[in-house]
Short mmCIF file of C-alpha atoms in Angstrom, two decimals:
data_model
loop_
_atom_site.label_atom_id
_atom_site.label_comp_id
_atom_site.label_asym_id
_atom_site.label_seq_id
_atom_site.Cartn_x
_atom_site.Cartn_y
_atom_site.Cartn_z
CA MET A 1 0.00 0.00 0.00
CA SER A 2 1.12 3.54 -0.65
CA ASP A 3 2.43 5.48 2.32
CA THR A 4 0.96 8.66 0.81
CA SER A 5 -2.63 7.44 1.14
CA ARG A 6 -3.06 6.54 4.77
CA PRO A 7 -6.48 5.44 6.12
CA ARG A 8 -8.86 8.17 7.08
CA THR A 9 -9.31 8.87 10.77
CA LEU A 10 -11.46 6.39 12.62
CA ALA A 11 -14.17 8.95 13.26
CA ALA A 12 -14.36 9.94 9.60
CA THR A 13 -14.39 6.35 8.38
CA THR A 14 -17.04 5.21 10.82
CA THR A 15 -19.29 8.18 10.18
CA ALA A 16 -19.05 7.72 6.43
CA THR A 17 -19.98 4.07 6.55
CA ALA A 18 -22.49 4.07 9.36
CA SER A 19 -24.48 6.92 7.85
CA SER A 20 -25.38 4.67 4.90
CA THR A 21 -27.13 2.06 7.05
CA THR A 22 -30.83 1.81 7.72
CA PRO A 23 -32.32 3.98 10.53
CA SER A 24 -32.99 1.01 12.82
CA THR A 25 -29.38 -0.13 12.49
CA THR A 26 -27.85 3.25 13.10
CA ALA A 27 -29.64 3.43 16.44
CA VAL A 28 -28.40 0.07 17.80
CA ARG A 29 -28.12 0.75 21.53
CA GLY A 30 -26.61 4.13 20.73
CA THR A 31 -23.25 2.36 20.55
CA ASP A 32 -20.24 4.63 20.22
CA LEU A 33 -18.50 2.79 17.36
CA ASP A 34 -15.37 4.92 17.59
CA ALA A 35 -14.87 4.01 21.25
CA LEU A 36 -15.67 0.35 20.60
CA ILE A 37 -13.15 0.01 17.77
CA ARG A 38 -10.45 1.82 19.75
CA THR A 39 -10.98 -0.68 22.56
CA VAL A 40 -10.87 -3.72 20.27
CA LEU A 41 -7.74 -2.77 18.28
CA PRO A 42 -5.22 -3.67 21.05
CA LEU A 43 -6.87 -7.09 21.43
CA LEU A 44 -6.30 -7.80 17.73
CA HIS A 45 -2.50 -7.59 18.10
CA ASP A 46 -2.56 -10.93 19.94
CA TRP A 47 -5.58 -12.48 18.22
CA LEU A 48 -4.63 -12.04 14.54
CA PRO A 49 -1.39 -14.09 14.57
CA ARG A 50 -3.32 -17.06 16.00
CA GLN A 51 -5.65 -17.27 12.99
CA ARG A 52 -4.82 -19.78 10.26
CA TRP A 53 -5.67 -17.28 7.54
CA PHE A 54 -3.30 -14.60 8.85
CA ALA A 55 -0.23 -14.53 6.59
CA GLY A 56 1.98 -12.30 8.78
CA LYS A 57 2.61 -14.77 11.61
CA HIS A 58 6.40 -14.45 11.44
CA ARG A 59 6.50 -10.64 11.23
CA PRO A 60 6.14 -8.45 14.35
CA ILE A 61 3.00 -6.32 14.15
CA THR A 62 3.65 -2.65 14.82
CA ALA A 63 0.15 -1.26 14.26
CA VAL A 64 -3.43 -2.31 13.54
CA SER A 65 -5.76 0.41 12.30
CA PRO A 66 -9.19 0.46 10.62
CA ALA A 67 -9.26 1.28 6.92
CA THR A 68 -13.07 1.06 6.88
CA VAL A 69 -15.70 0.35 9.52
CA THR A 70 -19.20 -0.52 8.30
CA LEU A 71 -22.21 -1.18 10.53
CA LEU A 72 -24.31 -3.93 8.93
CA PRO A 73 -28.12 -4.06 9.25
CA GLY A 74 -29.68 -5.57 12.36
CA GLY A 75 -32.32 -5.05 14.99
CA ALA A 76 -31.88 -3.10 18.22
CA ASP A 77 -32.07 -6.31 20.27
CA GLU A 78 -29.46 -8.18 18.24
CA PRO A 79 -25.68 -8.40 18.70
CA LEU A 80 -23.69 -5.75 16.90
CA LEU A 81 -22.28 -6.74 13.50
CA LEU A 82 -19.47 -4.66 11.99
CA HIS A 83 -17.56 -5.17 8.78
CA LEU A 84 -13.91 -4.12 9.17
CA LEU A 85 -11.05 -3.76 6.77
CA LEU A 86 -7.97 -3.69 8.98
CA LYS A 87 -4.60 -2.30 7.98
CA VAL A 88 -1.91 -4.40 9.66
CA GLU A 89 1.57 -2.87 9.65
CA TYR A 90 4.84 -4.66 10.39
CA SER A 91 8.30 -3.65 11.53
CA SER A 92 9.51 -4.22 7.95
CA ASP A 93 7.54 -1.12 6.83
CA GLN A 94 5.15 -3.43 4.98
CA ALA A 95 1.40 -3.57 5.45
CA ASP A 96 -1.47 -5.93 4.65
CA LEU A 97 -5.22 -5.40 4.55
CA TYR A 98 -7.48 -7.98 6.20
CA GLN A 99 -11.23 -8.49 6.29
CA LEU A 100 -12.92 -9.13 9.64
CA LEU A 101 -16.56 -9.50 10.59
CA LEU A 102 -16.65 -8.20 14.14
CA GLY A 103 -19.41 -9.34 16.43
CA ALA A 104 -20.07 -7.72 19.80
CA GLY A 105 -22.54 -8.91 22.40
CA PRO A 106 -22.90 -10.51 25.81
CA ASN A 107 -22.25 -14.11 24.70
CA ALA A 108 -19.63 -15.95 22.63
CA PRO A 109 -20.45 -17.90 19.45
CA THR A 110 -21.18 -21.54 20.14
CA ALA A 111 -20.77 -24.69 18.07
CA ALA A 112 -20.99 -28.40 18.72
CA GLY A 113 -18.48 -31.16 18.09
CA ALA A 114 -15.42 -30.33 16.02
CA GLY A 115 -16.58 -26.74 15.59
CA ALA A 116 -16.44 -25.99 19.32
CA GLU A 117 -12.69 -25.39 19.36
CA ARG A 118 -12.88 -23.08 16.34
CA ALA A 119 -15.71 -21.15 18.00
CA ARG A 120 -13.57 -20.63 21.10
CA ALA A 121 -10.68 -19.47 18.93
CA ALA A 122 -13.02 -16.94 17.31
CA VAL A 123 -13.30 -14.99 20.57
CA ILE A 124 -11.18 -11.84 20.37
CA GLY A 125 -11.69 -10.77 23.97
CA ARG A 126 -14.03 -9.30 26.55
CA ILE A 127 -13.83 -5.57 27.14
CA GLY A 128 -13.08 -4.52 30.68
CA GLY A 129 -13.96 -1.02 31.85
CA GLY A 130 -15.29 1.99 30.01
CA PRO A 131 -18.66 2.38 28.28
CA HIS A 132 -18.44 -1.14 26.80
CA ASP A 133 -17.50 -2.94 30.00
CA GLY A 134 -18.35 -6.65 29.75
CA LEU A 135 -19.02 -6.66 26.01
CA LEU A 136 -17.56 -9.73 24.29
CA THR A 137 -16.00 -9.30 20.83
CA TYR A 138 -15.47 -12.13 18.35
CA ASP A 139 -15.12 -13.13 14.71
CA ALA A 140 -18.77 -13.03 13.69
CA SER A 141 -18.38 -15.59 10.90
CA HIS A 142 -18.49 -18.22 13.69
CA HIS A 143 -21.76 -16.83 15.10
CA PRO A 144 -24.64 -18.55 13.22
CA ALA A 145 -27.16 -15.73 13.74
CA LEU A 146 -24.70 -13.07 12.57
CA ALA A 147 -23.59 -15.22 9.64
CA LEU A 148 -27.25 -15.38 8.58
CA ARG A 149 -27.54 -11.60 8.87
CA LEU A 150 -24.59 -11.26 6.53
CA LEU A 151 -26.25 -13.64 4.05
CA ARG A 152 -29.49 -11.63 4.17
CA THR A 153 -27.52 -8.49 3.43
CA ILE A 154 -25.68 -10.11 0.50
CA ILE A 155 -28.77 -11.53 -1.20
CA GLY A 156 -30.71 -8.31 -0.64
CA GLY A 157 -32.87 -9.00 2.38
CA GLY A 158 -34.85 -5.76 2.48
CA LEU A 159 -32.32 -4.03 0.23
CA PRO A 160 -32.32 -3.67 -3.56
CA GLN A 161 -29.89 -5.89 -5.43
CA GLY A 162 -26.61 -4.24 -6.13
CA SER A 163 -27.14 -2.01 -3.11
CA ARG A 164 -24.44 -0.13 -1.24
CA ILE A 165 -23.80 0.16 2.48
CA GLY A 166 -20.97 2.58 3.01
CA PRO A 167 -17.99 1.25 1.01
CA LEU A 168 -19.62 -2.18 0.51
CA VAL A 169 -21.58 -3.15 -2.60
CA PHE A 170 -23.65 -6.34 -2.71
CA HIS A 171 -24.51 -8.14 -5.95
CA ALA A 172 -27.14 -10.86 -6.22
CA PRO A 173 -27.99 -11.50 -9.88
CA HIS A 174 -31.32 -13.07 -10.64
CA GLY A 175 -31.10 -16.70 -9.63
CA PRO A 176 -32.49 -19.20 -7.11
CA ASP A 177 -34.49 -17.81 -4.20
CA LEU A 178 -32.32 -18.08 -1.11
CA THR A 179 -34.71 -16.28 1.25
CA ASP A 180 -35.58 -19.44 3.20
CA LEU A 181 -31.89 -20.26 3.53
CA ALA A 182 -31.28 -16.91 5.25
CA ALA A 183 -34.27 -17.09 7.60
CA PRO A 184 -33.50 -16.66 11.31
CA GLY A 185 -32.68 -19.98 12.92
CA SER A 186 -31.49 -21.61 9.68
CA PRO A 187 -28.26 -23.61 9.99
CA ALA A 188 -24.97 -21.82 9.28
CA ARG A 189 -21.53 -23.20 10.08
CA VAL A 190 -17.91 -22.43 9.29
CA GLY A 191 -16.30 -25.01 7.02
CA THR A 192 -13.52 -27.23 8.33
CA ALA A 193 -10.98 -26.92 5.50
CA GLU A 194 -9.84 -23.40 6.37
CA GLN A 195 -6.55 -21.95 5.21
CA SER A 196 -6.15 -18.54 3.63
CA ASN A 197 -9.90 -17.82 3.62
CA THR A 198 -12.99 -18.62 5.65
CA SER A 199 -16.05 -20.42 4.27
CA ILE A 200 -19.53 -20.35 5.79
CA VAL A 201 -21.92 -23.14 4.78
CA TYR A 202 -25.62 -22.29 4.80
CA GLY A 203 -27.83 -25.36 5.18
CA ASP A 204 -27.05 -27.71 2.32
CA SER A 205 -27.48 -25.22 -0.52
CA ALA A 206 -24.90 -22.42 -0.44
CA ILE A 207 -21.37 -21.65 0.71
CA LEU A 208 -19.87 -18.20 1.21
CA LYS A 209 -16.13 -17.73 0.85
CA LEU A 210 -14.82 -14.72 2.77
CA PHE A 211 -11.48 -13.56 1.40
CA ARG A 212 -9.27 -12.56 4.32
CA ARG A 213 -6.18 -10.90 2.89
CA ILE A 214 -7.53 -8.17 0.63
CA THR A 215 -5.96 -6.51 -2.40
CA PRO A 216 -7.53 -4.07 -4.86
CA GLY A 217 -9.14 -5.54 -7.94
CA LEU A 218 -11.28 -8.42 -9.12
CA ASN A 219 -10.44 -11.70 -7.43
CA PRO A 220 -9.85 -14.46 -10.03
CA ASP A 221 -12.07 -16.84 -8.06
CA LEU A 222 -15.07 -14.62 -8.81
CA GLU A 223 -13.87 -13.70 -12.29
CA LEU A 224 -13.28 -17.27 -13.48
CA SER A 225 -16.34 -18.71 -11.73
CA LEU A 226 -18.55 -16.18 -13.53
CA ALA A 227 -16.78 -16.83 -16.84
CA LEU A 228 -17.23 -20.59 -16.54
CA SER A 229 -20.85 -20.16 -15.51
CA ARG A 230 -21.48 -18.02 -18.60
CA ALA A 231 -19.79 -20.72 -20.70
CA GLY A 232 -22.25 -23.28 -19.34
CA SER A 233 -19.60 -25.31 -17.53
CA GLY A 234 -20.91 -27.80 -15.01
CA ARG A 235 -17.43 -28.31 -13.57
CA VAL A 236 -17.58 -25.43 -11.05
CA PRO A 237 -20.05 -24.53 -8.30
CA THR A 238 -22.57 -21.99 -9.61
CA PRO A 239 -21.87 -18.43 -8.37
CA LEU A 240 -24.99 -17.03 -6.66
CA ALA A 241 -23.93 -13.63 -5.27
CA TRP A 242 -20.89 -11.66 -4.19
CA PHE A 243 -19.84 -8.43 -2.51
CA GLU A 244 -16.98 -6.01 -2.93
CA GLY A 245 -15.60 -2.96 -1.18
CA ASP A 246 -14.04 0.37 -1.99
CA LEU A 247 -10.54 0.74 -0.53
CA PRO A 248 -9.23 4.07 0.77
CA ASP A 249 -5.82 3.41 -0.78
CA ALA A 250 -7.26 2.38 -4.17
CA PRO A 251 -10.25 4.55 -5.12
CA GLY A 252 -12.04 3.29 -8.20
CA ASP A 253 -10.58 -0.23 -7.92
CA PRO A 254 -12.91 -2.16 -5.58
CA ALA A 255 -11.73 -5.41 -4.01
CA THR A 256 -13.67 -8.67 -4.06
CA LEU A 257 -14.56 -9.51 -0.46
CA GLY A 258 -16.87 -12.52 -0.63
CA LEU A 259 -18.31 -15.05 -3.09
CA LEU A 260 -21.50 -17.05 -2.51
CA GLN A 261 -21.72 -20.30 -4.51
CA ARG A 262 -23.89 -23.37 -4.76
CA TYR A 263 -22.85 -25.93 -2.12
CA LEU A 264 -21.91 -29.33 -3.56
CA LEU A 265 -23.87 -31.49 -1.15
CA GLY A 266 -22.47 -34.97 -0.71
CA GLY A 267 -19.28 -34.20 -2.63
CA LYS A 268 -16.07 -35.98 -1.70
CA ASP A 269 -12.97 -33.87 -1.20
CA GLY A 270 -10.49 -34.96 -3.87
CA TRP A 271 -7.55 -35.17 -1.48
CA GLU A 272 -9.41 -37.25 1.11
CA PHE A 273 -10.89 -39.44 -1.65
CA ALA A 274 -7.43 -40.17 -3.06
CA LEU A 275 -5.95 -40.84 0.40
CA ALA A 276 -8.71 -43.35 1.14
CA HIS A 277 -7.57 -45.32 -1.92
CA VAL A 278 -3.89 -44.94 -1.09
CA ASN A 279 -4.44 -46.26 2.42
CA ARG A 280 -5.99 -49.43 1.02
CA LEU A 281 -2.57 -50.36 -0.31
CA ARG A 282 -1.60 -51.39 3.23
CA THR A 283 -4.41 -53.90 3.70
CA ASP A 284 -5.87 -54.96 0.35
CA PRO A 285 -5.03 -58.65 -0.14
CA GLU A 286 -4.00 -58.23 -3.78
CA TRP A 287 -1.60 -55.41 -2.92
CA GLN A 288 -0.37 -57.35 0.11
CA GLY A 289 0.44 -60.28 -2.13
CA SER A 290 2.45 -58.17 -4.54
CA ARG A 291 6.01 -58.30 -3.24
CA ASP A 292 7.50 -56.66 -6.32
CA GLY A 293 5.42 -53.48 -6.03
CA HIS A 294 3.64 -54.15 -9.34
CA PRO A 295 0.05 -55.16 -8.56
CA SER A 296 -2.62 -56.00 -11.09
CA ASP A 297 -4.83 -53.31 -12.58
CA HIS A 298 -8.10 -54.63 -11.18
CA ILE A 299 -7.84 -53.97 -7.47
CA THR A 300 -9.83 -52.19 -4.81
CA GLY A 301 -7.16 -49.57 -4.26
CA ASN A 302 -6.94 -48.53 -7.90
CA PHE A 303 -7.79 -44.84 -8.30
CA SER A 304 -6.72 -44.43 -11.91
CA ALA A 305 -10.26 -44.48 -13.33
CA GLU A 306 -11.07 -41.47 -11.15
CA SER A 307 -7.82 -39.78 -12.16
CA PHE A 308 -8.76 -40.20 -15.82
CA LEU A 309 -12.13 -38.52 -15.19
CA LEU A 310 -10.45 -35.75 -13.18
CA GLY A 311 -8.07 -35.14 -16.09
CA ARG A 312 -11.04 -34.90 -18.46
CA ALA A 313 -12.80 -32.43 -16.13
CA THR A 314 -9.65 -30.28 -15.89
CA ALA A 315 -9.33 -30.15 -19.69
CA GLU A 316 -13.00 -29.21 -20.03
CA VAL A 317 -12.46 -26.28 -17.66
CA HIS A 318 -9.40 -25.15 -19.60
CA LEU A 319 -11.24 -25.38 -22.91
CA ALA A 320 -14.19 -23.41 -21.52
CA LEU A 321 -11.89 -20.69 -20.19
CA ALA A 322 -10.17 -20.49 -23.58
CA ARG A 323 -13.54 -20.00 -25.28
CA THR A 324 -14.65 -17.31 -22.85
CA LEU A 325 -11.54 -15.29 -21.95
CA PRO A 326 -8.59 -13.99 -24.00
CA VAL A 327 -5.95 -16.39 -25.26
CA THR A 328 -2.53 -15.29 -26.44
CA VAL A 329 0.66 -16.77 -27.86
CA LEU A 330 3.97 -16.43 -26.04
CA ASP A 331 6.90 -15.67 -28.33
CA ARG A 332 10.61 -16.27 -27.88
CA PRO A 333 11.36 -13.34 -25.50
CA GLN A 334 8.40 -14.23 -23.31
CA ILE A 335 9.31 -17.92 -23.11
CA GLU A 336 12.93 -17.07 -22.36
CA ALA A 337 11.75 -14.69 -19.62
CA MET A 338 9.61 -17.50 -18.18
CA ALA A 339 12.60 -19.86 -18.11
CA GLN A 340 14.79 -17.17 -16.54
CA ALA A 341 12.20 -16.60 -13.81
CA MET A 342 12.15 -20.32 -13.07
CA THR A 343 15.96 -20.30 -12.83
CA ARG A 344 15.91 -17.35 -10.43
CA ARG A 345 13.42 -19.16 -8.21
CA LEU A 346 15.68 -22.21 -8.24
CA GLU A 347 18.74 -20.17 -7.22
CA ALA A 348 16.84 -18.48 -4.40
CA ALA A 349 15.45 -21.84 -3.25
CA ALA A 350 18.93 -23.44 -3.18
CA LEU A 351 20.14 -20.63 -0.93
CA ALA A 352 17.16 -21.09 1.39
CA VAL A 353 17.26 -24.92 1.42
CA PRO A 354 20.82 -26.29 1.02
CA ALA A 355 19.44 -29.79 0.33
CA LEU A 356 18.65 -28.54 -3.18
CA THR A 357 22.26 -27.60 -3.96
CA PRO A 358 23.45 -31.00 -5.31
CA TYR A 359 20.65 -30.92 -7.91
CA ARG A 360 20.90 -27.30 -8.94
CA GLU A 361 22.84 -27.90 -12.18
CA PRO A 362 20.59 -30.61 -13.71
CA LEU A 363 17.48 -28.67 -12.69
CA ARG A 364 18.90 -25.54 -14.28
CA ARG A 365 19.35 -27.52 -17.51
CA ILE A 366 15.64 -28.33 -17.52
CA PHE A 367 14.86 -24.62 -17.63
CA GLN A 368 17.60 -24.02 -20.18
CA ASP A 369 16.00 -26.65 -22.43
CA LEU A 370 12.76 -24.64 -22.30
CA ALA A 371 14.58 -21.43 -23.28
CA ARG A 372 16.50 -23.25 -26.03
CA SER A 373 13.25 -24.58 -27.50
CA ALA A 374 12.04 -20.99 -27.87
CA ARG A 375 15.19 -20.13 -29.80
CA ASP A 376 14.36 -23.06 -32.09
CA GLY A 377 11.03 -21.47 -32.97
CA ARG A 378 8.69 -22.74 -30.25
CA LEU A 379 5.54 -20.74 -29.50
CA LEU A 380 3.36 -21.35 -26.45
CA ARG A 381 -0.37 -20.84 -26.12
CA ALA A 382 -1.30 -19.03 -22.90
CA GLN A 383 -4.71 -18.56 -21.30
CA ARG A 384 -6.39 -18.12 -17.93
CA ILE A 385 -5.94 -21.17 -15.71
CA HIS A 386 -6.76 -22.30 -12.18
CA GLY A 387 -3.31 -21.37 -10.89
CA ASP A 388 -3.21 -23.49 -7.73
CA LEU A 389 -4.62 -26.84 -8.78
CA HIS A 390 -4.24 -29.91 -6.58
CA LEU A 391 -6.42 -32.74 -5.33
CA GLY A 392 -7.69 -30.61 -2.45
CA GLN A 393 -9.08 -28.11 -4.98
CA SER A 394 -11.30 -30.76 -6.57
CA MET A 395 -14.46 -32.51 -5.47
CA ARG A 396 -16.08 -35.73 -6.65
CA THR A 397 -19.84 -35.34 -6.82
CA ALA A 398 -22.60 -37.62 -8.08
CA ARG A 399 -22.40 -35.70 -11.37
CA GLY A 400 -18.63 -36.06 -11.75
CA TRP A 401 -15.58 -34.03 -10.80
CA ALA A 402 -15.74 -30.31 -10.05
CA LEU A 403 -12.87 -27.86 -9.57
CA LEU A 404 -12.89 -25.33 -6.73
CA ASP A 405 -11.12 -22.19 -5.54
CA PHE A 406 -9.88 -20.39 -8.65
CA GLU A 407 -8.15 -17.77 -6.53
CA GLY A 408 -4.65 -18.91 -7.53
CA GLU A 409 -1.76 -19.01 -5.07
CA PRO A 410 -2.82 -16.48 -2.40
CA ALA A 411 0.77 -15.41 -1.66
CA LYS A 412 1.25 -14.13 -5.21
CA PRO A 413 0.20 -10.60 -6.23
CA LEU A 414 -3.27 -10.35 -7.74
CA GLU A 415 -1.86 -9.11 -11.06
CA GLU A 416 0.28 -12.24 -11.35
CA ARG A 417 -2.61 -14.53 -10.44
CA ARG A 418 -4.73 -13.04 -13.25
CA ARG A 419 -1.98 -13.42 -15.85
CA VAL A 420 -2.38 -15.82 -18.79
CA GLN A 421 -0.18 -18.91 -18.58
CA PRO A 422 0.30 -22.22 -20.38
CA ALA A 423 -2.48 -24.57 -19.27
CA VAL A 424 0.09 -27.30 -18.61
CA ARG A 425 1.06 -25.44 -15.41
CA ASP A 426 -2.20 -26.71 -13.86
CA VAL A 427 -1.47 -30.21 -15.16
CA ALA A 428 2.00 -30.22 -13.61
CA ALA A 429 0.59 -29.04 -10.28
CA MET A 430 -1.93 -31.90 -10.23
CA LEU A 431 0.80 -34.41 -11.05
CA ARG A 432 2.70 -33.19 -8.01
CA SER A 433 -0.45 -33.69 -5.93
CA PHE A 434 -0.59 -37.38 -6.92
CA ASP A 435 2.98 -37.74 -5.66
CA TYR A 436 1.97 -36.15 -2.36
CA ALA A 437 -1.01 -38.49 -1.97
CA ALA A 438 1.11 -41.56 -2.66
CA ALA A 439 3.78 -40.45 -0.19
CA HIS A 440 1.22 -40.52 2.63
CA LEU A 441 1.49 -44.28 2.53
CA LEU A 442 4.96 -43.91 4.04
CA THR A 443 4.45 -41.09 6.54
CA GLU A 444 3.86 -43.33 9.55
CA LEU A 445 6.76 -45.70 8.87
CA ALA A 446 10.04 -45.48 10.75
CA PRO A 447 13.25 -45.40 8.62
CA GLY A 448 14.08 -49.03 9.44
CA ASP A 449 10.59 -50.47 9.08
CA PRO A 450 10.80 -53.77 7.15
CA GLU A 451 7.67 -52.80 5.20
CA LEU A 452 9.29 -49.63 3.85
CA PRO A 453 10.81 -51.10 0.63
CA ARG A 454 7.58 -52.85 -0.38
CA LEU A 455 5.31 -49.92 0.39
CA SER A 456 7.71 -47.49 -1.29
CA GLY A 457 7.38 -49.54 -4.46
CA LEU A 458 3.59 -49.57 -4.19
CA ALA A 459 3.47 -45.82 -3.60
CA SER A 460 5.65 -45.16 -6.63
CA THR A 461 3.50 -47.43 -8.81
CA TRP A 462 0.29 -45.78 -7.56
CA ALA A 463 1.63 -42.30 -8.37
CA LEU A 464 2.85 -43.28 -11.83
CA ARG A 465 -0.46 -44.89 -12.76
CA ASN A 466 -2.56 -41.99 -11.61
CA ARG A 467 -0.31 -39.39 -13.22
CA ALA A 468 -0.59 -41.27 -16.53
CA ALA A 469 -4.36 -41.69 -16.18
CA PHE A 470 -4.85 -37.98 -15.46
CA CYS A 471 -2.87 -36.99 -18.58
CA ALA A 472 -4.77 -39.52 -20.68
CA GLY A 473 -8.11 -38.15 -19.48
CA TYR A 474 -6.94 -34.62 -20.18
CA ALA A 475 -6.07 -35.50 -23.77
CA ALA A 476 -9.28 -37.51 -24.24
CA ALA A 477 -11.34 -34.35 -23.65
CA GLY A 478 -9.86 -32.77 -26.76
CA ALA A 479 -7.11 -30.72 -25.12
CA GLU A 480 -3.49 -31.02 -26.14
CA ASP A 481 -1.83 -34.10 -24.64
CA PRO A 482 0.51 -32.71 -21.94
CA THR A 483 2.91 -35.64 -22.35
CA ALA A 484 3.47 -34.70 -26.00
CA ASP A 485 5.67 -31.80 -24.88
CA PRO A 486 7.99 -33.25 -22.20
CA VAL A 487 10.29 -30.21 -22.22
CA LEU A 488 7.48 -27.90 -21.12
CA LEU A 489 5.89 -30.41 -18.72
CA HIS A 490 9.20 -31.17 -16.99
CA ALA A 491 9.99 -27.45 -16.62
CA MET A 492 6.59 -26.76 -15.07
CA GLU A 493 6.80 -29.74 -12.72
CA THR A 494 10.34 -28.83 -11.69
CA ASP A 495 9.32 -25.26 -10.95
CA LYS A 496 6.47 -26.54 -8.78
CA ALA A 497 8.66 -29.04 -6.95
CA VAL A 498 11.24 -26.33 -6.17
CA TYR A 499 8.45 -24.17 -4.72
CA GLU A 500 7.28 -27.13 -2.61
CA VAL A 501 10.79 -27.70 -1.22
CA VAL A 502 10.93 -24.14 0.08
CA TYR A 503 7.39 -24.33 1.47
CA GLU A 504 7.88 -27.63 3.29
CA ALA A 505 11.26 -26.58 4.69
CA GLY A 506 9.64 -23.54 6.26
CA ASN A 507 6.29 -24.98 7.29
CA ARG A 508 6.34 -28.80 7.42
CA PRO A 509 9.92 -30.07 7.61
CA GLU A 510 8.66 -33.61 8.15
CA TRP A 511 7.22 -33.48 4.60
CA LEU A 512 10.36 -32.14 2.94
CA ALA A 513 11.30 -35.59 1.64
CA ILE A 514 8.21 -35.61 -0.62
CA PRO A 515 9.21 -32.78 -2.97
CA LEU A 516 12.91 -33.65 -2.62
CA SER A 517 12.20 -37.11 -4.03
CA ALA A 518 10.61 -35.42 -7.06
CA VAL A 519 13.66 -33.18 -7.39
CA VAL A 520 15.93 -36.24 -7.45
CA ARG A 521 13.76 -37.94 -10.08
CA LEU A 522 13.61 -34.85 -12.30
CA ALA A 523 17.33 -34.19 -11.93
CA GLN A 524 18.17 -37.78 -12.87
CA ALA A 525 15.92 -37.55 -15.94
CA ALA A 526 17.67 -34.33 -16.98
CA GLY A 527 21.03 -36.05 -16.75
CA ARG A 528 20.09 -38.84 -19.13
#
């Protein structure tokens, strides 16, 4: 964010946003919003780093200030519901913008079972002293009644579609009637697979993704979901509504804040589905009887038929995006620049993770081969893609495979995530995901376990089969066979594996062996 466009004062921001609410909302208990926010801000210094979606965990926070404060509609007898965009500044002179739904009332959000711990973690703190003494503040996405109030606001409960409340604009194009879904007392729960965003599931019909780390501009998840919906694709959840917000630092370039989509009831998470098959390798009699690690094709644990269908679904999404959004051709300078960027990432990764150093030269040759092919006249087709595809971004439904979360890699700048790229980048990312799923077969084994050699062979065979099946399904849908261009595919997979090495070294060291094994395999192939 620019240092020359600091947030407005709290009083100015609150007045500007609260004045756009309905009369009944503005009068909620006569609450002094300025005083409330000033009291909550110190509590956020400790609370934010504990949230999974907060990306600044390893950077000391120097300041938290409100960029916008918006009072959302509600009755005088209901808990307060505020929409905040928070500017979080660090000692490195950097700053991020985060979205928070702030609830304030006498009682904490409650949830049963597995959600109880997340509901407790949602509590920011109870105010002691002053005009708000005893008031409890919390992340309102975990409060079912407040989550329903947000849904009613998004779909236009009492407000015209496309309406504005302060800096927030809500869009609900003509579609299915969700009024019953937003009725008081209807079920609303926070999803369990939370990482960089937060999802709220409403009944069994809709799911709202709240983007946490906010940047100006159209989020590709909304952009690509709408494009695929217009193209008639049945491979993505139907977008139902969304909302965006004006940012003080970026006037005229609103940021996507939330996306409401059809909930895929009964769908199986692709990652969990694959792991269930992988885990059968331990116990299935036919796999148990295969001491050479080469079992027959017709076995309970075989997942390759699903991988073929997933490859077909991925190609259908790529083809639909190519029909709907611009496609370009990358020439020699652009391909050489791509290969140079991959090489720079490799060099930086080798400095960060010394275990990469022995393989740096053969990996560099993989990227050099890509650049050399451009000098020999290669051109590459580039289009909009998913950008962060893996098994966990897919879901198996009764109607087939669907792809989810088109946001791209959240750590990358929005401009980069919206950039056209060769579609094979998504293919390479999914191939890496099959390697990760197969490696789970070995995660609970000690280094000297006598079963390790046999299960290692089975895991390798499982990964190879499913990688091949995915590529075959992709080509069967009419897209270009990714295996027909091994130079490009190997470069993309190597670039992804290098990224994974750095990520695992910093976040899950016990998983570092998974991408390193891919690095060894790719380096050996480059040396042949």
